[in-house]
Tab-separated table of C-alpha atoms and ligand atoms in Angstrom:
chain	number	residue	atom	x	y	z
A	1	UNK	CA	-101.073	49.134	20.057
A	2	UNK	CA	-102.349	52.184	18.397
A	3	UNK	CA	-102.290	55.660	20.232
A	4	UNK	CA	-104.919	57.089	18.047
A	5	UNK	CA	-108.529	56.907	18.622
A	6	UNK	CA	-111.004	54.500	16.550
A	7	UNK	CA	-114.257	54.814	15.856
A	8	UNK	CA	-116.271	51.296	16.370
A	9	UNK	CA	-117.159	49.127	13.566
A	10	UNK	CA	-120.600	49.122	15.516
A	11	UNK	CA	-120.985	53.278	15.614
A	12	UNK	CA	-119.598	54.034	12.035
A	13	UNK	CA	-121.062	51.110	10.473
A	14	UNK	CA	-124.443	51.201	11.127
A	15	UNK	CA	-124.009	55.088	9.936
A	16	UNK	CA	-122.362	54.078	6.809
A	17	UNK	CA	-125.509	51.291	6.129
A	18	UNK	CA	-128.177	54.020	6.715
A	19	UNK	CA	-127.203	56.157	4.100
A	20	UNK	CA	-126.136	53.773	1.882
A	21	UNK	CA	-129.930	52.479	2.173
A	22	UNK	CA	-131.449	55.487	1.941
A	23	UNK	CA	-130.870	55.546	-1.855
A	24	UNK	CA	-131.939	52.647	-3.631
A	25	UNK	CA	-130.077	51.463	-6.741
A	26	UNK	CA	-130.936	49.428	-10.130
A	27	UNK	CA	-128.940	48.624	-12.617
A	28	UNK	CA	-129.893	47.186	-16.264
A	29	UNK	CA	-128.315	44.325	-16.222
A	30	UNK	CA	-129.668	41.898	-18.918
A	31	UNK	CA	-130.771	38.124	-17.376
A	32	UNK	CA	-128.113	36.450	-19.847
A	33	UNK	CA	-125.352	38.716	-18.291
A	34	UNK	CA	-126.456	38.025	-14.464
A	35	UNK	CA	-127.049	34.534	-15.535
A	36	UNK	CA	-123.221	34.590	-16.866
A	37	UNK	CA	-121.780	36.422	-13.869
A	38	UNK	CA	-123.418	34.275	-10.774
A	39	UNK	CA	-122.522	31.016	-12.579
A	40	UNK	CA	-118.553	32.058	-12.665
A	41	UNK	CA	-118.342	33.441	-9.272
A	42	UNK	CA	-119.961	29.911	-8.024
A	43	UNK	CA	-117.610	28.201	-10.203
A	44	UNK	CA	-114.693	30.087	-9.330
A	45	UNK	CA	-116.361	29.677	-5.618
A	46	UNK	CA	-116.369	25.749	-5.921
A	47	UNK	CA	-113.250	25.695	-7.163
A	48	UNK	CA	-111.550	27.507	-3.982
A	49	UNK	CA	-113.135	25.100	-2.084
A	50	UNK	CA	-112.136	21.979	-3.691
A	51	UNK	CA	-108.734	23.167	-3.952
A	52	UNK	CA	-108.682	24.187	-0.327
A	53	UNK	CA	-110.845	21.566	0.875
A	54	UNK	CA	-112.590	23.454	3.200
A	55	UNK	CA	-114.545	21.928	6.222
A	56	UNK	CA	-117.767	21.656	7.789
A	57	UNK	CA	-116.404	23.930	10.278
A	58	UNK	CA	-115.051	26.298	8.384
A	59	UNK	CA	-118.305	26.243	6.645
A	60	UNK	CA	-120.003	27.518	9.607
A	61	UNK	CA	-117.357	30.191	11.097
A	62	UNK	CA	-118.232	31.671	7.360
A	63	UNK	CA	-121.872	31.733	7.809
A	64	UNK	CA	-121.997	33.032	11.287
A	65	UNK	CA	-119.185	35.642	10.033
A	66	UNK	CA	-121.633	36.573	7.139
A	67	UNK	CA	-124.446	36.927	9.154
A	68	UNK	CA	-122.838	39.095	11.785
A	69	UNK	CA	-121.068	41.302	9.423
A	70	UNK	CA	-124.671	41.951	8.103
A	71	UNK	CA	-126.029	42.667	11.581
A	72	UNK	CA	-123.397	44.657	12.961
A	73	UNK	CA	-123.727	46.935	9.611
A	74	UNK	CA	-120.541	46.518	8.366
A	75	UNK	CA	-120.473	45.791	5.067
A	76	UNK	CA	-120.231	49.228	3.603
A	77	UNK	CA	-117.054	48.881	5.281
A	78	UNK	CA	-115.925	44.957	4.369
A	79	UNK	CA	-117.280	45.453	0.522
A	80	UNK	CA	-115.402	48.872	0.111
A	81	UNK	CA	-112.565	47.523	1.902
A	82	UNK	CA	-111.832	44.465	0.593
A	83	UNK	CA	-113.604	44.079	-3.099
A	84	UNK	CA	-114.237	47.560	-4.179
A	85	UNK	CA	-110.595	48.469	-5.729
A	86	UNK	CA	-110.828	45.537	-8.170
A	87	UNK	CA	-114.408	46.990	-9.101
A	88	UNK	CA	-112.535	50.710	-9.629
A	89	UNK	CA	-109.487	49.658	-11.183
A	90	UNK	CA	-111.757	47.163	-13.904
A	91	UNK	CA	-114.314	50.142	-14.492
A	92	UNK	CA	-111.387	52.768	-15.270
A	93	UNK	CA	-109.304	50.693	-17.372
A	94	UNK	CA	-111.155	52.180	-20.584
A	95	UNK	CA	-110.505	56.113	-20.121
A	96	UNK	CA	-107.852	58.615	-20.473
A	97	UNK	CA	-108.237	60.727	-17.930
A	98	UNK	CA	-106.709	61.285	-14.259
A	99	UNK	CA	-106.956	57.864	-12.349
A	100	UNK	CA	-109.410	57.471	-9.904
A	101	UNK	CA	-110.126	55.266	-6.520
A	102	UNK	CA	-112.863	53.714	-4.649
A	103	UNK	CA	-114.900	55.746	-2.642
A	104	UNK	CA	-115.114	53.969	0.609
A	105	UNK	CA	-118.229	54.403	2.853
A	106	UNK	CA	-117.868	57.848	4.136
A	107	UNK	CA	-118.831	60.123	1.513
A	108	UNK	CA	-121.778	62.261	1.698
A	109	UNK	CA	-123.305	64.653	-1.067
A	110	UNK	CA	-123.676	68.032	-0.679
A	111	UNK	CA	-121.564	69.507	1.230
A	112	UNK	CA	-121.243	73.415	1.401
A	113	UNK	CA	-119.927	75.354	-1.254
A	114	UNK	CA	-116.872	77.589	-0.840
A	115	UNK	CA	-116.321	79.243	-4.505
A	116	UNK	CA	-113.599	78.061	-6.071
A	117	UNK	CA	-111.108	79.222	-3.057
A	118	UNK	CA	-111.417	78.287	0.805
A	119	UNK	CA	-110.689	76.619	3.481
A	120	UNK	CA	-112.208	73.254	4.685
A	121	UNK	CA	-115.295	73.611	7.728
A	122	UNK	CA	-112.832	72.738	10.734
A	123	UNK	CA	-113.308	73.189	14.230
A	124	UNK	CA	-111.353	75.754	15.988
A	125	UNK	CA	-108.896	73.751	17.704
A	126	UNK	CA	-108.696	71.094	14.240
A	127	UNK	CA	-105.721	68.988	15.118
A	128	UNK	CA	-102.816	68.224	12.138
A	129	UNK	CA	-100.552	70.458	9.642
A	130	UNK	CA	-101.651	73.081	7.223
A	131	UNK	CA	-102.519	72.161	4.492
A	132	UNK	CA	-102.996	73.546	0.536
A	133	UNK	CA	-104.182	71.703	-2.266
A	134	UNK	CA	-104.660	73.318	-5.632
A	135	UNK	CA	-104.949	72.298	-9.011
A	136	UNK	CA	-106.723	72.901	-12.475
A	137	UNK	CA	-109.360	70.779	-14.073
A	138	UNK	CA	-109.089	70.428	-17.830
A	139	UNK	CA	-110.771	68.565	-20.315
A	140	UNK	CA	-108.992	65.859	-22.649
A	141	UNK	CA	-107.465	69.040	-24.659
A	142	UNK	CA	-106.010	70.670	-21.973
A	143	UNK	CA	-108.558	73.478	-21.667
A	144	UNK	CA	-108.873	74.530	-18.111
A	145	UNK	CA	-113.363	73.812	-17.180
A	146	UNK	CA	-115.084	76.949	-15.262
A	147	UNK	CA	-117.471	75.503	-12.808
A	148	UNK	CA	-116.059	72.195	-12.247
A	149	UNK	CA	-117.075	70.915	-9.087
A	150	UNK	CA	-114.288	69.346	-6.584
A	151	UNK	CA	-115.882	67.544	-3.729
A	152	UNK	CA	-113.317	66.855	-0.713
A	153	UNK	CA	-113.655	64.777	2.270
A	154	UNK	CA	-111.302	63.299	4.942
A	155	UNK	CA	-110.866	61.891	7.860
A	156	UNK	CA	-109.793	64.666	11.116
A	157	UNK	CA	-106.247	63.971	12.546
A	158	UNK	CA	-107.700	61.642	15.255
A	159	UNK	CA	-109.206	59.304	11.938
A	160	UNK	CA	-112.798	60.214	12.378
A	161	UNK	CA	-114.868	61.035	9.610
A	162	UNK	CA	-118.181	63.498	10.302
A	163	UNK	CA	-121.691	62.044	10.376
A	164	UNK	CA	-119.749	59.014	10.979
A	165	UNK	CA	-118.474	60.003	14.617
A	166	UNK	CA	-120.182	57.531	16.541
A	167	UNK	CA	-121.643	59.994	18.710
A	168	UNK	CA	-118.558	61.739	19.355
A	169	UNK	CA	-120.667	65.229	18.089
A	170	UNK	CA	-118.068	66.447	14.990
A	171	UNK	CA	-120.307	69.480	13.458
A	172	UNK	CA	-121.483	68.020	10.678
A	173	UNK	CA	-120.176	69.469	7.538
A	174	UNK	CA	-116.135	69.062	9.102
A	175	UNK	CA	-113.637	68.731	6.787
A	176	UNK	CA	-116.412	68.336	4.189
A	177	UNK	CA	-117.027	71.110	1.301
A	178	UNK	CA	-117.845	71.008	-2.470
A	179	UNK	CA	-115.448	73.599	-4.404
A	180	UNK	CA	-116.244	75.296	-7.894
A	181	UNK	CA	-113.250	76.100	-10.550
A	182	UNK	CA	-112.831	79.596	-11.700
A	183	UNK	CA	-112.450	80.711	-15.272
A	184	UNK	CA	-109.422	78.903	-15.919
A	185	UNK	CA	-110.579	75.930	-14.091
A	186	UNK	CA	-108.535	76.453	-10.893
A	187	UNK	CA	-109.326	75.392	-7.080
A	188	UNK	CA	-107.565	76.422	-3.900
A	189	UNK	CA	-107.776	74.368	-0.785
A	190	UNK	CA	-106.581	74.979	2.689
A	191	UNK	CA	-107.220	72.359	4.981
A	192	UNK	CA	-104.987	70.109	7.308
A	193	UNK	CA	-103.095	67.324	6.544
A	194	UNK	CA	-105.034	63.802	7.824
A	195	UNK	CA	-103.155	60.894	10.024
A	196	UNK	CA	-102.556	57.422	8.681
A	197	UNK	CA	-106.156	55.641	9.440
A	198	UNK	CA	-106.954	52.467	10.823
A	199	UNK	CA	-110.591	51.425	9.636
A	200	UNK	CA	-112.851	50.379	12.474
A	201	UNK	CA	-111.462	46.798	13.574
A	202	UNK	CA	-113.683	45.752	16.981
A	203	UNK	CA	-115.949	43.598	14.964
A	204	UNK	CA	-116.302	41.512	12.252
A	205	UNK	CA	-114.045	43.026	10.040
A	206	UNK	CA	-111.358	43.052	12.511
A	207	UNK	CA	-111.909	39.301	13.195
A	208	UNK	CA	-111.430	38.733	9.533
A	209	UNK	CA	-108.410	40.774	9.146
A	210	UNK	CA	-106.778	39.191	12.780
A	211	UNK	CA	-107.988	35.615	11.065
A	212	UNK	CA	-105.181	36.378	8.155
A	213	UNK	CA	-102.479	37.642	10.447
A	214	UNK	CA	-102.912	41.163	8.346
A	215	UNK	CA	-103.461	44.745	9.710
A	216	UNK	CA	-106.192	47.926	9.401
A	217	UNK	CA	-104.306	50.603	8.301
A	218	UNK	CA	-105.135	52.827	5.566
A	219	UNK	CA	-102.542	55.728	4.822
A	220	UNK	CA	-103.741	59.302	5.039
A	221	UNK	CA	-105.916	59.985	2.322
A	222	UNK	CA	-108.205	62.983	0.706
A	223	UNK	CA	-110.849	61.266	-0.738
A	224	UNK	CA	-112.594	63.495	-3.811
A	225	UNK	CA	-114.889	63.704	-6.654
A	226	UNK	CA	-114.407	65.898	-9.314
A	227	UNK	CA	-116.609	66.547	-12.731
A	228	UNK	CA	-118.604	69.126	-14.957
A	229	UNK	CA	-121.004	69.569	-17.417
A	230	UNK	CA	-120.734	66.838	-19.770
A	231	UNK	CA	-117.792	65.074	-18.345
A	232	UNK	CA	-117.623	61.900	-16.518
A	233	UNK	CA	-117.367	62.043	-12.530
A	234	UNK	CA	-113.993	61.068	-11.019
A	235	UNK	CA	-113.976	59.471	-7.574
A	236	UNK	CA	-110.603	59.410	-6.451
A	237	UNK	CA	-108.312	59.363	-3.696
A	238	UNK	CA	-104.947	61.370	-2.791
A	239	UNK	CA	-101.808	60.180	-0.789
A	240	UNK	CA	-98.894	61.790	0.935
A	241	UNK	CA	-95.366	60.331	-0.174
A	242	UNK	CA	-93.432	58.616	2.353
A	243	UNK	CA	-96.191	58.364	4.274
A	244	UNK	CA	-96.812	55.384	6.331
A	245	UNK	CA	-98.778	52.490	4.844
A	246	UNK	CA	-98.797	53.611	1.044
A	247	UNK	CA	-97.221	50.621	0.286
A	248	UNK	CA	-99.540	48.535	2.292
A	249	UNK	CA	-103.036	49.627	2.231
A	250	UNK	CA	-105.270	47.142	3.822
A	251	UNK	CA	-108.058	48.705	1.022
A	252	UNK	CA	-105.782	48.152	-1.977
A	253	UNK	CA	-106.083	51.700	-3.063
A	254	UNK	CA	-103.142	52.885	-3.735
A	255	UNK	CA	-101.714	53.813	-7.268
A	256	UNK	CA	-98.487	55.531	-8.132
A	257	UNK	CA	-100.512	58.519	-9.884
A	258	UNK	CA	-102.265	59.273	-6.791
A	259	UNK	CA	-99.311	60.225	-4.426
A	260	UNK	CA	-98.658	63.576	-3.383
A	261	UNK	CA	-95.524	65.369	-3.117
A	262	UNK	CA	-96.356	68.580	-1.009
A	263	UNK	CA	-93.534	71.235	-0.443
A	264	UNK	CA	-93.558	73.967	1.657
A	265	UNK	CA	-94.277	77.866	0.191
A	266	UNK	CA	-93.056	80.774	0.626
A	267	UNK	CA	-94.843	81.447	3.420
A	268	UNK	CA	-93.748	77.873	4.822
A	269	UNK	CA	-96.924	76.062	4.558
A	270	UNK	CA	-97.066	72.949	3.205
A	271	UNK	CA	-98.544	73.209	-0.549
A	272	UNK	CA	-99.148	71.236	-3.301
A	273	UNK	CA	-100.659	71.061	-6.624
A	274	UNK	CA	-102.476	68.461	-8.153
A	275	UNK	CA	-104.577	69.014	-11.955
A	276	UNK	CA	-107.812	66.799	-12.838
A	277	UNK	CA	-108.372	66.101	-16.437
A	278	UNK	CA	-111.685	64.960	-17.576
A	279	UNK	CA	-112.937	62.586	-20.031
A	280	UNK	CA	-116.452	63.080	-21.777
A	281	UNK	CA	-118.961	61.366	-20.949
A	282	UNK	CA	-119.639	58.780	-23.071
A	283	UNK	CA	-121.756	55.380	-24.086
A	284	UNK	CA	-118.457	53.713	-22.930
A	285	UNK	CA	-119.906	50.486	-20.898
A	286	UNK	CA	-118.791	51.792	-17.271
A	287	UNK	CA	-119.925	55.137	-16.205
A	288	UNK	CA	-119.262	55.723	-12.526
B	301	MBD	C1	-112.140	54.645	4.887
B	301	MBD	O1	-111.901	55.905	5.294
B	301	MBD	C2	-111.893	54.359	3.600
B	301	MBD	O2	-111.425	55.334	2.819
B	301	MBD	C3	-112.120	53.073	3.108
B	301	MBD	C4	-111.847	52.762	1.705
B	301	MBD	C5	-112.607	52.106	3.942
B	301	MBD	C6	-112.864	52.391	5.254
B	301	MBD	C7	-112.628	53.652	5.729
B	302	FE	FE1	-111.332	57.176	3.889
């Protein structure tokens, strides 16, 4: 049993698929690559089940599952869960810069500004460590970018992210802010450290992941996106070493480059620093 609080798949799900739907994406996808991509993924498909032999029944439990994962809003959370890293990791395999991570489905855009040194909105009693987290961003030379922007997000200590409260009333911009590099491309963060975080588990999700004997834990993560002028957007995601579940994300996002090592400073807060290097954008096939 968990001691922390969760939101419900119901409260934070429905959140996440309203504001995923209030943007509406294309892509230009040609008909011979669509054409190319659904007739693997059925043939792969068909082959899982002929290998498996799955039943009737099984069958159904699927398409009930499907349609109540739909209904109950959840998959912003299943997709980013569960297929997203594999989409990430693919994408990023062509660039040179720092490594990213998926996004997951709490990210919002414009969030308030702080300059390029402050400290996270937080509520006056904000649970969790101190925190700092500063860092250059540089371009493939190693020339520090003025007016980068660094996007942060995270979950509070209790694993609730804001607009995605379910009702609980976080202010809305909490531990949300966009950040802008100085001359020499530096940020400075203060903010507190988040908890390990189990992703909402009371509905269909949850039944999936109790179906394979797994768990819902995430480890505490800073989610972030970081780019300039001219260079291609990182989306990325930042862990604490040691912590609990780094070695077993139930989202698969995880990568050695993305663990943090925070020490304390002289004034015995916990610090660490962590640079950004950008590519160019580019005609490269994946752009994020
Ligand atoms: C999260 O906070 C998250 O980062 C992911 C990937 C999925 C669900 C909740
Ligand atoms: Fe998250």
């Amino acid at each position: 049993m968990s001691t922390i609080a969760v939101p419900s798949a119901a409260g934070s799900g429905s959140a996440a698929t309203d504001k995923f739907k209030g943007n509406r994406f294309t892509s230009d996808t040609s008909q011979e690559r669509a054409a190319a991509i659904y007739k693997d993924v059925l043939t792969k498909l068909s082959e899982v089940i002929y290998e498996h032999e799955v039943t009737y029944d099984e069958y159904r439990v699927l398409k009930q599952w499907l349609i109540e994962v739909g209904e109950g809003g959840e998959w912003p959370l299943w997709l980013d869960v569960f297929l997203e890293h594999f989409i990430e990791d693919s994408n990023s395999r062509i660039f040179s810069g720092t490594k990213g991570s998926i996004e997951g489905p709490y990210y919002v855009p414009d969030a308030p500004n702080l300059g390029s040194k402050g400290v996270m909105p937080m509520r006056e009693d904000e649970k969790g460590t101190q925190f700092i987290f500063r860092g250059q961003v540089r371009d493939l030379d190693g020339k520090g970018i003025e007016g980068a922007t660094v996007e942060l997000w995270h979950a509070d200590s209790d694993g609730y992210y804001s607009q995605f409260d379910d009702g609980l009333g976080i202010p809305t911009w909490n531990l949300r802010a966009t950040f802008s590099t100085d001359a020499e491309g530096h940020f400075h963060i203060t903010t507190v450290q988040p908890a390990p975080y189990q992703i909402p588990h009371d509905g269909p999700t949850g039944e999936f992941i109790a179906s394979y004997g797994g768990h819902p834990w995430r480890p505490a993560h800073l989610h972030l996106k970081v780019t300039a002028p001219g260079k291609r957007l990182i989306t990325t995601q930042l862990y604490f070493e040691g912590g609990q579940w780094v070695d077993d994300d139930v989202a698969g996002a995880v990568k050695p480059e993305l663990v943090l090592h925070p020490e304390p400073n002289a004034d015995g807060i916990d610090e660490v620093e962590y640079d950004f290097v950008l590519d160019p954008v580019s005609e490269k096939r994946y752009v994020a």
